[in-house]
PDB file of C-alpha atoms and ligand atoms in Angstrom:
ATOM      1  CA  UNK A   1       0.000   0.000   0.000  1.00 65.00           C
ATOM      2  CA  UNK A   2       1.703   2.673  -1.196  1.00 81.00           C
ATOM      3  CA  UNK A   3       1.606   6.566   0.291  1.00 93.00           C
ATOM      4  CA  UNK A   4      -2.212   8.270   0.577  1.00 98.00           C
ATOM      5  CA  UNK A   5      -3.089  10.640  -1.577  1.00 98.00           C
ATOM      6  CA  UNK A   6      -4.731  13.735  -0.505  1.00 98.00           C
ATOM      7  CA  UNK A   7      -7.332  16.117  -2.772  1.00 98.00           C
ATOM      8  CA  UNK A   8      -8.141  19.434  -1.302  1.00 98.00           C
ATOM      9  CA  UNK A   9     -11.201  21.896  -1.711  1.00 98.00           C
ATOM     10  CA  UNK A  10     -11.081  25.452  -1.177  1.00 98.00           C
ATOM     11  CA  UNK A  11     -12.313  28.352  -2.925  1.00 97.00           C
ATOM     12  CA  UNK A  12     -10.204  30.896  -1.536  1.00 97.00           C
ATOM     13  CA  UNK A  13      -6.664  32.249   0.520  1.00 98.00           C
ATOM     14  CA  UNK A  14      -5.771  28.612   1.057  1.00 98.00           C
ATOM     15  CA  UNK A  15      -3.940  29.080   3.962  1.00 98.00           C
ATOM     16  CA  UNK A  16      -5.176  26.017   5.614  1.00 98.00           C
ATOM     17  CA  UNK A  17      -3.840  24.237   1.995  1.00 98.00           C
ATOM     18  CA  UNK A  18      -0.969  25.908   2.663  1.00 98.00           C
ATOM     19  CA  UNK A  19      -0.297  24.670   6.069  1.00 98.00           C
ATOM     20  CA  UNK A  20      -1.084  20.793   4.775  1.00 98.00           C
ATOM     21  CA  UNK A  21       1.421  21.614   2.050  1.00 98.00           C
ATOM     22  CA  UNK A  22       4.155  22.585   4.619  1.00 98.00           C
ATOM     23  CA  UNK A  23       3.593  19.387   6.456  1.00 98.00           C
ATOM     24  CA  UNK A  24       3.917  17.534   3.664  1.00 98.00           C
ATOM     25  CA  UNK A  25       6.620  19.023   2.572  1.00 98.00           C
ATOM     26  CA  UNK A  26       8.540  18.341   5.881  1.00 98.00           C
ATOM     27  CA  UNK A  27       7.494  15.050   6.111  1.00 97.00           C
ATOM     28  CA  UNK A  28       5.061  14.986   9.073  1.00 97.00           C
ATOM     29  CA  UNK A  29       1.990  14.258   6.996  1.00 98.00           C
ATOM     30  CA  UNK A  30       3.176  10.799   5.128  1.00 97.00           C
ATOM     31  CA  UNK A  31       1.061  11.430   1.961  1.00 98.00           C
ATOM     32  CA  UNK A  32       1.445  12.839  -1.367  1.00 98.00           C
ATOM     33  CA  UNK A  33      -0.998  15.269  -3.083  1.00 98.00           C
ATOM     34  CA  UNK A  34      -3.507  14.100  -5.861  1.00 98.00           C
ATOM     35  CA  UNK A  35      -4.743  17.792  -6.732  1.00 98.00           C
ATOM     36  CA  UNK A  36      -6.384  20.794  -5.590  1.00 98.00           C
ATOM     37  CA  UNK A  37     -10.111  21.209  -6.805  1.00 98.00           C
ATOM     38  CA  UNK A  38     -11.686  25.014  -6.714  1.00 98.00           C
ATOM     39  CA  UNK A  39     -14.457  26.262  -8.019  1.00 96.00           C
ATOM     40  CA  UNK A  40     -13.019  29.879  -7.970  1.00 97.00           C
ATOM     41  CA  UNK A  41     -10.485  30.160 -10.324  1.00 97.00           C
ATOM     42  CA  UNK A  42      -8.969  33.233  -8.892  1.00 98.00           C
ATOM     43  CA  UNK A  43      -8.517  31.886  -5.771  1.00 98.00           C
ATOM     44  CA  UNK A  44      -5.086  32.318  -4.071  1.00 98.00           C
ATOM     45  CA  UNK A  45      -5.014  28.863  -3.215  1.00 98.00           C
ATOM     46  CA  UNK A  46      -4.274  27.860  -6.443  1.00 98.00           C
ATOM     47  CA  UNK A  47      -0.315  29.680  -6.789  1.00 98.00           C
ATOM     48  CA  UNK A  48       0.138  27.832  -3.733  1.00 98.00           C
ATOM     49  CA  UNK A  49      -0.630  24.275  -5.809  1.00 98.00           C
ATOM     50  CA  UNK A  50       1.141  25.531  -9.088  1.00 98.00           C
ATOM     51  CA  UNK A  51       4.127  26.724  -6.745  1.00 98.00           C
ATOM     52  CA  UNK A  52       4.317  22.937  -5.312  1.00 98.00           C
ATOM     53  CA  UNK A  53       3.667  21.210  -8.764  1.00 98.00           C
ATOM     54  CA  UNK A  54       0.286  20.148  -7.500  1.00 98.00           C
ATOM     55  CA  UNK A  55      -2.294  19.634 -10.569  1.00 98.00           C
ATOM     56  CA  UNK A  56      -5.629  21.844 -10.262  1.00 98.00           C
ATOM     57  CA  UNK A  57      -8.858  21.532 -11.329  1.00 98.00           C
ATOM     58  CA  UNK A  58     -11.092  24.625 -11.686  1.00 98.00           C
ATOM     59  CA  UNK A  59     -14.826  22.996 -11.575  1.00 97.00           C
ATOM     60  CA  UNK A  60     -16.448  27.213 -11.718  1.00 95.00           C
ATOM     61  CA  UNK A  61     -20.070  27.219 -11.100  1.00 91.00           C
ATOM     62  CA  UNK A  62     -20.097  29.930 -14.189  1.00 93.00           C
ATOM     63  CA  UNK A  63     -18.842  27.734 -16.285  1.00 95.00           C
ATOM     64  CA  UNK A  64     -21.921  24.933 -16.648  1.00 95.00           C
ATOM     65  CA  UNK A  65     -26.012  25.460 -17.497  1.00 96.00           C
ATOM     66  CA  UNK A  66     -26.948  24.377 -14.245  1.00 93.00           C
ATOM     67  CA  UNK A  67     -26.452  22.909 -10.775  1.00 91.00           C
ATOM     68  CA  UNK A  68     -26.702  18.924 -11.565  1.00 92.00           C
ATOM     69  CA  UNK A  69     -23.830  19.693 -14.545  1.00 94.00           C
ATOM     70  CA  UNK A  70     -21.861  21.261 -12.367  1.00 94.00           C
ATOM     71  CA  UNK A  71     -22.210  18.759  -9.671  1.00 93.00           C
ATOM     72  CA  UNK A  72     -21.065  15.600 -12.085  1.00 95.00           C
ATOM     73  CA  UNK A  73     -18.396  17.552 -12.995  1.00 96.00           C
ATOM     74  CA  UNK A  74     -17.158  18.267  -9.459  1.00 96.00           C
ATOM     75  CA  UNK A  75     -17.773  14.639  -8.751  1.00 96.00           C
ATOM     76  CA  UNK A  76     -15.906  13.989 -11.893  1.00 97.00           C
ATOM     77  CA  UNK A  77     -13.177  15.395 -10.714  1.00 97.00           C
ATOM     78  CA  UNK A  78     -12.952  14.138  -7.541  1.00 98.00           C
ATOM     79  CA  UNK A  79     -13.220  10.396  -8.638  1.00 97.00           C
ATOM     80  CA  UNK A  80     -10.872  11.254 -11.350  1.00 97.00           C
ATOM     81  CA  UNK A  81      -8.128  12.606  -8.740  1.00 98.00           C
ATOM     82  CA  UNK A  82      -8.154   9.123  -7.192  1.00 97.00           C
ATOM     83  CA  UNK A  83      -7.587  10.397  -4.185  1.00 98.00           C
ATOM     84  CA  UNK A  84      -8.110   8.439  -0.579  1.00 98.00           C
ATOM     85  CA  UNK A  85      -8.394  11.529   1.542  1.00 98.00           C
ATOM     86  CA  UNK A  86     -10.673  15.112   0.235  1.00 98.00           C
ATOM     87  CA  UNK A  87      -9.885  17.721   2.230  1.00 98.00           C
ATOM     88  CA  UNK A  88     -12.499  20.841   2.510  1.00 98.00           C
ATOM     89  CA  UNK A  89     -10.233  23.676   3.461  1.00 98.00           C
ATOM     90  CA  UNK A  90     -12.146  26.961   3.094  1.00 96.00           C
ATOM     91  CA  UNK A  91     -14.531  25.084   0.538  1.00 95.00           C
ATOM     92  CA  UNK A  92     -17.627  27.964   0.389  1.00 91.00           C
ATOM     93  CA  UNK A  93     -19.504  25.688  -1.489  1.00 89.00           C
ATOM     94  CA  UNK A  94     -21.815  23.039   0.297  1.00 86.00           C
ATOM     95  CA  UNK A  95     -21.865  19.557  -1.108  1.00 91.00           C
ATOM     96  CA  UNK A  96     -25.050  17.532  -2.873  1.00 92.00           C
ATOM     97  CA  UNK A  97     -25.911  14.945   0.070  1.00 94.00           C
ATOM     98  CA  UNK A  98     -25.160  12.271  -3.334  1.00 93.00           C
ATOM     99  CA  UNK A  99     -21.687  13.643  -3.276  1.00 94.00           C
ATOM    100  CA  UNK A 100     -20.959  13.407   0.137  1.00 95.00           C
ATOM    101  CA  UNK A 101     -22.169   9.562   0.322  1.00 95.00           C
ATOM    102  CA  UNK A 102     -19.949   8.720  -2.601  1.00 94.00           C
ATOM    103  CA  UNK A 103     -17.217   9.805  -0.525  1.00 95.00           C
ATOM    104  CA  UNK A 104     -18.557   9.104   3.133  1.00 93.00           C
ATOM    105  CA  UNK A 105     -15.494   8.399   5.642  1.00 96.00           C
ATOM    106  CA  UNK A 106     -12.893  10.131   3.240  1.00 97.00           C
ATOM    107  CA  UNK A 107     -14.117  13.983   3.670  1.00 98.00           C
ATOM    108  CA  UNK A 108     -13.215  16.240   6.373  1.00 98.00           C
ATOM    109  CA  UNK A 109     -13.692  19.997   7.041  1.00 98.00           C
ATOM    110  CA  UNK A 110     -12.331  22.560   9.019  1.00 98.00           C
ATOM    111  CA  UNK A 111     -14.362  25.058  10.267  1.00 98.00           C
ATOM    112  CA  UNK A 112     -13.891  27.723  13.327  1.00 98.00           C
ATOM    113  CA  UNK A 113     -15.730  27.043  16.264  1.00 98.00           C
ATOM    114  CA  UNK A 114     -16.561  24.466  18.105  1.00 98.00           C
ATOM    115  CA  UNK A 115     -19.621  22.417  16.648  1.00 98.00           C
ATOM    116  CA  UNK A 116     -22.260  21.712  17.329  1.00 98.00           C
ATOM    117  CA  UNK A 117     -22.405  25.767  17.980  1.00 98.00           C
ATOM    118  CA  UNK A 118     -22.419  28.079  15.283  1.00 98.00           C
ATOM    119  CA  UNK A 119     -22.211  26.320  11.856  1.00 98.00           C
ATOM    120  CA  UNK A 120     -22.450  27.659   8.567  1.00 96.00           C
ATOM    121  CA  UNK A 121     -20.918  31.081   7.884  1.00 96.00           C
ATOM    122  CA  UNK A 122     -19.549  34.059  10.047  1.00 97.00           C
ATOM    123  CA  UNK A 123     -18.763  31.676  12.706  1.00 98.00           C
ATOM    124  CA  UNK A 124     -16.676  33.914  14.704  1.00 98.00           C
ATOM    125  CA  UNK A 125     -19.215  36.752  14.773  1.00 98.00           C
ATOM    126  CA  UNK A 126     -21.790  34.038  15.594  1.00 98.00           C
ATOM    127  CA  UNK A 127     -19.289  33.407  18.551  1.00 98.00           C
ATOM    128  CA  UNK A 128     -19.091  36.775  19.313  1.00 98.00           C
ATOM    129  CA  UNK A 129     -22.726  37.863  19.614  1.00 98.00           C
ATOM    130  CA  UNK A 130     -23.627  34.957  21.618  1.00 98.00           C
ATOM    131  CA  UNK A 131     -21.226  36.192  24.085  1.00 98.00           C
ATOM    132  CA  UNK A 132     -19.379  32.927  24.444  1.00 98.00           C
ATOM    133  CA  UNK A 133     -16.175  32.998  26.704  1.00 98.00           C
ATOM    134  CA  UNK A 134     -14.280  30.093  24.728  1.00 98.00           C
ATOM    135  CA  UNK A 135     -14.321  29.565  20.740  1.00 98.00           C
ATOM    136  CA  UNK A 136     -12.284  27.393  18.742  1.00 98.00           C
ATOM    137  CA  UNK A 137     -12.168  25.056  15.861  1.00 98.00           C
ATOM    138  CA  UNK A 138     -13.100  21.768  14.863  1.00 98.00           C
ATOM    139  CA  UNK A 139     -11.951  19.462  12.000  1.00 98.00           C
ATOM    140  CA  UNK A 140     -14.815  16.843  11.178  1.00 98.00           C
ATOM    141  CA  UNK A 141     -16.060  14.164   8.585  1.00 98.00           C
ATOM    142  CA  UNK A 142     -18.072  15.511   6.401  1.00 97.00           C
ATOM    143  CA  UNK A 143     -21.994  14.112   6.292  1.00 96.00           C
ATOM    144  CA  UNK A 144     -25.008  14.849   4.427  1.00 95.00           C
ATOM    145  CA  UNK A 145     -25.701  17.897   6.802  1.00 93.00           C
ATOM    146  CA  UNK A 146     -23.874  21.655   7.346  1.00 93.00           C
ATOM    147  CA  UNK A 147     -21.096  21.478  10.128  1.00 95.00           C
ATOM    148  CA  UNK A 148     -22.204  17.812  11.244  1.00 96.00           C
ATOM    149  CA  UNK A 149     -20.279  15.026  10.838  1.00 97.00           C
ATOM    150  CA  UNK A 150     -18.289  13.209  13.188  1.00 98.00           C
ATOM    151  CA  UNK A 151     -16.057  15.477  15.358  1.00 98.00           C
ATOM    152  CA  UNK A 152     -12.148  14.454  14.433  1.00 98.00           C
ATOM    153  CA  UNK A 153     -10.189  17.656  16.931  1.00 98.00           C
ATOM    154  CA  UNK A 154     -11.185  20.754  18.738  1.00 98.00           C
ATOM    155  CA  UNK A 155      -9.183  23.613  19.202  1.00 98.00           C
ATOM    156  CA  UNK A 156     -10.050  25.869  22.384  1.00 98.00           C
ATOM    157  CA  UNK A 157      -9.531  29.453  21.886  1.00 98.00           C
ATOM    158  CA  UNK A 158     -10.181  32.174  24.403  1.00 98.00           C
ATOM    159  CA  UNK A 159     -12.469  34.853  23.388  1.00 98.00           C
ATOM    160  CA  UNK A 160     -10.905  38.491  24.570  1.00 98.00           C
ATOM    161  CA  UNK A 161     -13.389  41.054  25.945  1.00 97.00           C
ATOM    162  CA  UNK A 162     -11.632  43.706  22.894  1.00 98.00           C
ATOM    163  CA  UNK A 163     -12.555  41.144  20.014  1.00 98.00           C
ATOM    164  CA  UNK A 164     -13.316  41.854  16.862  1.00 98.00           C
ATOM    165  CA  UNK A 165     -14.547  39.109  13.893  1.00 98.00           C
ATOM    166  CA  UNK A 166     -10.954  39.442  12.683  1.00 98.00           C
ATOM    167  CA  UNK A 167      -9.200  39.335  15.707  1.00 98.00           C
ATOM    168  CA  UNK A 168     -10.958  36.238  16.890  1.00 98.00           C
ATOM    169  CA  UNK A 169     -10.888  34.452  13.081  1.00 98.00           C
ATOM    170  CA  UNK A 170      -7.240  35.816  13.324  1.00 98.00           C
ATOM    171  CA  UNK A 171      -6.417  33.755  16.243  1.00 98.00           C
ATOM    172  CA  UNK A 172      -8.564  30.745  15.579  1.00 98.00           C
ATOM    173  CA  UNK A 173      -7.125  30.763  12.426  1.00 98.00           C
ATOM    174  CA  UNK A 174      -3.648  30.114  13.941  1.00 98.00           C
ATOM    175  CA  UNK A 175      -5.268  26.792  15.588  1.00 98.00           C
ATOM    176  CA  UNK A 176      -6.734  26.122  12.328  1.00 98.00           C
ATOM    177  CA  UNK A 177      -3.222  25.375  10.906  1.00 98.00           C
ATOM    178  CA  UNK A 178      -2.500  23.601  13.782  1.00 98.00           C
ATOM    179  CA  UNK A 179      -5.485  20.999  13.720  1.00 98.00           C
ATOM    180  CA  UNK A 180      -6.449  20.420   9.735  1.00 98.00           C
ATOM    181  CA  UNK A 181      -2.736  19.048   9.147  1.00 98.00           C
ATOM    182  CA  UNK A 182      -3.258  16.899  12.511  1.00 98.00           C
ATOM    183  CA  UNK A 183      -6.164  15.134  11.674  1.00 98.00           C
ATOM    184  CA  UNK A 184      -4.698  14.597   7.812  1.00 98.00           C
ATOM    185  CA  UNK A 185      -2.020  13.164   9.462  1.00 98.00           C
ATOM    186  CA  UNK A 186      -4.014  10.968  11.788  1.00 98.00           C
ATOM    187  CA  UNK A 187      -6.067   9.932   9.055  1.00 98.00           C
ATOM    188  CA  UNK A 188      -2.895   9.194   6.315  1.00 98.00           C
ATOM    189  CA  UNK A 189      -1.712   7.130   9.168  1.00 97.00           C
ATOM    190  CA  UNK A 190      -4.728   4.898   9.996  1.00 97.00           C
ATOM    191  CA  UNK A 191      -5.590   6.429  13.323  1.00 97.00           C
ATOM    192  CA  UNK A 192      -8.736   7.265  13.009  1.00 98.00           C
ATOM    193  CA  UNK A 193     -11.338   4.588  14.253  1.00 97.00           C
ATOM    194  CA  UNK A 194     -15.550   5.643  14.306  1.00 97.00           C
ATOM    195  CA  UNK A 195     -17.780   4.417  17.091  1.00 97.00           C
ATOM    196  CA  UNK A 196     -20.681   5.133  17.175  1.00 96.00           C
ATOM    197  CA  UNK A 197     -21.033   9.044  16.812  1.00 97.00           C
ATOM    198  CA  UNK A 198     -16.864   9.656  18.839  1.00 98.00           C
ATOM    199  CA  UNK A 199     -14.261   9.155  16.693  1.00 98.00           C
ATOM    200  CA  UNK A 200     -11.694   7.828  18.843  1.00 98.00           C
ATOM    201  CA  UNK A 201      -7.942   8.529  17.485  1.00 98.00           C
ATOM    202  CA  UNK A 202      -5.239   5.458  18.442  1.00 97.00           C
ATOM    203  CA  UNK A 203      -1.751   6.860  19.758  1.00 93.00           C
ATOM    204  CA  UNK A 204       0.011   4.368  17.071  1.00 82.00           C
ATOM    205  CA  UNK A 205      -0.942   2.659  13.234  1.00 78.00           C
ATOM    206  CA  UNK A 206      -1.987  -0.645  13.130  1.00 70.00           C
ATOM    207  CA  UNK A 207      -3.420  -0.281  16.796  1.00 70.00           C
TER     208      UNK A 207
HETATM  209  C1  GRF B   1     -11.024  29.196   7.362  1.00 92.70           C
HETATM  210  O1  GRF B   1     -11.257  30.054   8.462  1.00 92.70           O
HETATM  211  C2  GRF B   1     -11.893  27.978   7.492  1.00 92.70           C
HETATM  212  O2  GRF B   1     -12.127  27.590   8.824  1.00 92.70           O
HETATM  213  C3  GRF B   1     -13.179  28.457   6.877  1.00 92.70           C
HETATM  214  O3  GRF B   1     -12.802  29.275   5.782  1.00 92.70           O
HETATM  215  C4  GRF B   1     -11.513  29.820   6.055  1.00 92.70           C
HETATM  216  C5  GRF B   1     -10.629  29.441   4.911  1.00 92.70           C
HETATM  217  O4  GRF B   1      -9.430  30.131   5.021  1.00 92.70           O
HETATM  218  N1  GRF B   1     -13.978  27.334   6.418  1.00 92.70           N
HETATM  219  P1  GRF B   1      -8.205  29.705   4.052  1.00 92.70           P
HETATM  220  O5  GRF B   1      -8.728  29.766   2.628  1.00 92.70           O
HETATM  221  O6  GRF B   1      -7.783  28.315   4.427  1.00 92.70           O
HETATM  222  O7  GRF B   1      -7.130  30.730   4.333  1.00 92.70           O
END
């Protein structure tokens, strides 16, 4: 069984790509990459694949009649990329409940805070106006649902009385890079075991 190979999803910075890349590149995440898939082609993400010789697929919304073309093609793509592990990493779009079956058990997201509060978008403002004391960031499987599969890590981050959305995304963000490369790592490895709705994560492979 040779290395996994990882496909990642964003449609935008890719700094969270870019943090994968670097622990690929230093050998802490044993995998290699099978592509990056946008559907923004002027997202920043993608001179971070070209500058690491990663192929890229632009699957644009714009570019087909309607939503179940562009769907095949996305899932063209990703069956194409033959990847083992797809990687949502600042992925805007959300993903046909078909889609997400055909690759149940190999999708995770990132997203900051800590499910089950405050899915979907503006996250840290949701944070924010609720008053919360602690935020954070979670890295899960990805189900049929928004922000609800299987929680993978959480991130704690404390939430300052002088915080702004940026501040807060700014410093989540930094745990962010921490955990998405962590749980790619944990995955490429085999650590990962589901039960039941915990994913429990073994301390070595083959445990
Ligand atoms: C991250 O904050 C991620 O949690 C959210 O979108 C943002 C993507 O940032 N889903 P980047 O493109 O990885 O820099």
């Amino acid at each position: 069984m040779g290395m996994k190979r990882i496909a990642v999803l964003a449609s935008g910075r890719g700094s969270n790509f870019q943090a994968i890349i670097d622990r690929v590149c230093d050998g802490t995440i044993p995998a290699e990459f099978a592509c990056l898939i946008t559907d923004n082609p002027s997202a920043y993400a993608i001179k971070r694949a070209e500058k690491h010789d990663i192929s890229v697929s632009v699957v644009s919304f714009s570019d087909y009649p309607d939503r179940e073309s562009y769907n095949q093609a996305l899932e063209k793509a990703m069956q194409e990329s033959g990847a083992d592990l797809f990687v949502l990493a600042g992925y805007m779009r959300l993903l046909k409940p078909e889609t997400v079956r055909g690759f149940a058990g190999k999708m995770i997201n990132i997203h900051p805070a800590l499910l089950p509060s405050f899915s979907g978008l503006h996250a840290q403002q949701q944070a924010l106006d609720y008053g919360v004391k602690i935020a954070g960031c979670t890295v899960h499987f990805v189900d049929e649902g928004m922000d609800t599969g299987l929680i993978i890590l959480q991130y704690p981050v404390v939430v300052l009385s002088d915080d702004t959305e940026e501040s807060l995304a700014a410093r989540i963000m930094e745990f962010e890079h921490l955990s998405l490369p962590l749980a790619v790592k944990l995955f490429c490895e085999d650590r990962l075991e589901v039960s039941g709705r915990t994913v429990i994560i073994h301390d070595h492979q083959d445990e």
